[in-house]
Coordinates of C-alpha atoms in Angstrom, one line a residue:
M1117 CA -14.4 -0.9 -12.4
S1118 CA -15.3 -4.1 -14.3
K1119 CA -12.7 -6.6 -15.3
E1120 CA -13.1 -5.5 -19.0
Q1121 CA -12.0 -2.0 -18.1
R1122 CA -9.0 -3.0 -16.1
S1123 CA -5.7 -2.6 -17.9
P1124 CA -2.0 -3.1 -17.1
E1125 CA -1.6 0.6 -17.5
Q1126 CA -4.1 1.3 -14.7
L1127 CA -2.4 -1.0 -12.4
N1128 CA 1.0 0.5 -13.3
A1129 CA -0.4 4.0 -12.6
L1130 CA -1.6 2.9 -9.1
Y1131 CA 1.8 1.2 -8.5
E1132 CA 3.7 4.4 -9.5
Q1133 CA 1.4 6.5 -7.3
L1134 CA 2.0 4.2 -4.3
K1135 CA 5.8 4.3 -4.9
Q1136 CA 5.8 8.1 -4.9
Q1137 CA 3.6 8.3 -1.8
V1138 CA 5.9 6.0 0.1
A1139 CA 9.0 7.8 -1.1
D1140 CA 7.4 11.1 0.1
S1141 CA 6.4 9.4 3.4
E1142 CA 2.7 10.1 2.6
Y1143 CA 1.6 7.0 4.4
E1144 CA -2.0 8.2 4.8
S1145 CA -2.3 8.5 1.1
A1146 CA -0.5 5.3 0.5
A1147 CA -3.0 3.6 2.9
D1148 CA -5.7 4.7 0.4
T1149 CA -3.8 3.5 -2.7
L1150 CA -2.7 0.1 -1.3
P1151 CA -6.2 -1.4 -1.1
K1152 CA -6.9 -0.3 -4.6
I1153 CA -3.9 -2.2 -5.8
L1154 CA -4.8 -5.3 -3.8
S1155 CA -8.3 -5.2 -5.2
F1156 CA -6.8 -4.9 -8.7
L1157 CA -4.6 -7.9 -8.1
E1158 CA -7.5 -10.0 -6.7
Q1159 CA -9.6 -9.3 -9.9
L1160 CA -7.1 -9.8 -12.7
P1161 CA -8.5 -10.9 -16.0
D1162 CA -8.6 -14.7 -16.4
D1163 CA -6.1 -14.6 -19.3
W1164 CA -3.7 -12.2 -17.6
T1165 CA -0.9 -14.8 -17.7
E1166 CA -1.0 -14.7 -21.5
S1167 CA -0.1 -11.0 -21.6
R1168 CA 3.5 -10.0 -21.2
E1169 CA 2.4 -6.5 -20.2
W1170 CA 0.2 -7.9 -17.3
I1171 CA 2.9 -10.3 -16.2
T1172 CA 5.5 -7.5 -16.1
V1173 CA 3.3 -5.1 -14.1
V1174 CA 2.1 -7.8 -11.7
A1175 CA 5.6 -9.0 -11.0
A1176 CA 6.9 -5.5 -10.4
V1177 CA 4.0 -4.7 -8.0
D1178 CA 4.5 -8.0 -6.2
D1179 CA 8.2 -7.5 -5.8
Y1180 CA 7.6 -3.9 -4.5
L1181 CA 5.0 -5.0 -2.0
N1182 CA 7.2 -7.7 -0.7
E1183 CA 10.0 -5.2 -0.3
L1184 CA 7.7 -2.6 1.2
Q1185 CA 6.1 -4.8 3.8
P1186 CA 9.0 -4.7 6.4
E1187 CA 9.1 -0.9 6.1
L1188 CA 5.4 -0.5 6.6
E1189 CA 5.5 -2.9 9.6
S1190 CA 8.3 -0.8 11.1
V1191 CA 6.4 2.5 10.6
Q1192 CA 3.3 0.8 12.2
K1193 CA 5.4 -0.3 15.2
E1194 CA 6.9 3.2 15.6
T1195 CA 3.5 4.8 15.4
N1196 CA 2.0 2.4 18.0
A1197 CA 4.9 3.1 20.3
A1198 CA 4.5 6.8 19.9
I1199 CA 0.7 6.5 20.6
T1200 CA 1.4 4.4 23.7
K1201 CA 4.0 6.9 24.9
I1202 CA 1.6 9.8 24.4
G1203 CA -1.1 7.9 26.3
K1204 CA 1.2 7.3 29.2
S1205 CA 2.4 10.9 29.4
K1206 CA -1.2 12.1 29.3
K1207 CA -2.0 10.0 32.3
G1208 CA 1.1 11.3 34.1
V1209 CA 0.1 14.9 33.3
K1210 CA -3.4 14.3 34.6
A1211 CA -2.0 12.9 37.8
Y1212 CA 0.1 16.0 38.4
T1213 CA -2.6 18.5 37.5
K1214 CA -5.3 17.1 39.8

């Protein structure tokens, strides 16, 4: 996607998609959408600050990502804890089944 083809509407569509995925706890899908949004933000048109539409969408996305970060970190910690617990219980099961 070149810079010329990028529009505030496209960024807004990705943003709405991410919000819905997170609301539905579809974190795997959200993990695919988030890098697209970040890439979009890294490649904003040079004159984006002169467009009220761009400013509005970028500000909304930025606010949402800042709000979402603690929730995503929490989910990641819970997932890591669950994986560790599963790993330990597998070792315990192996010890008892030998």
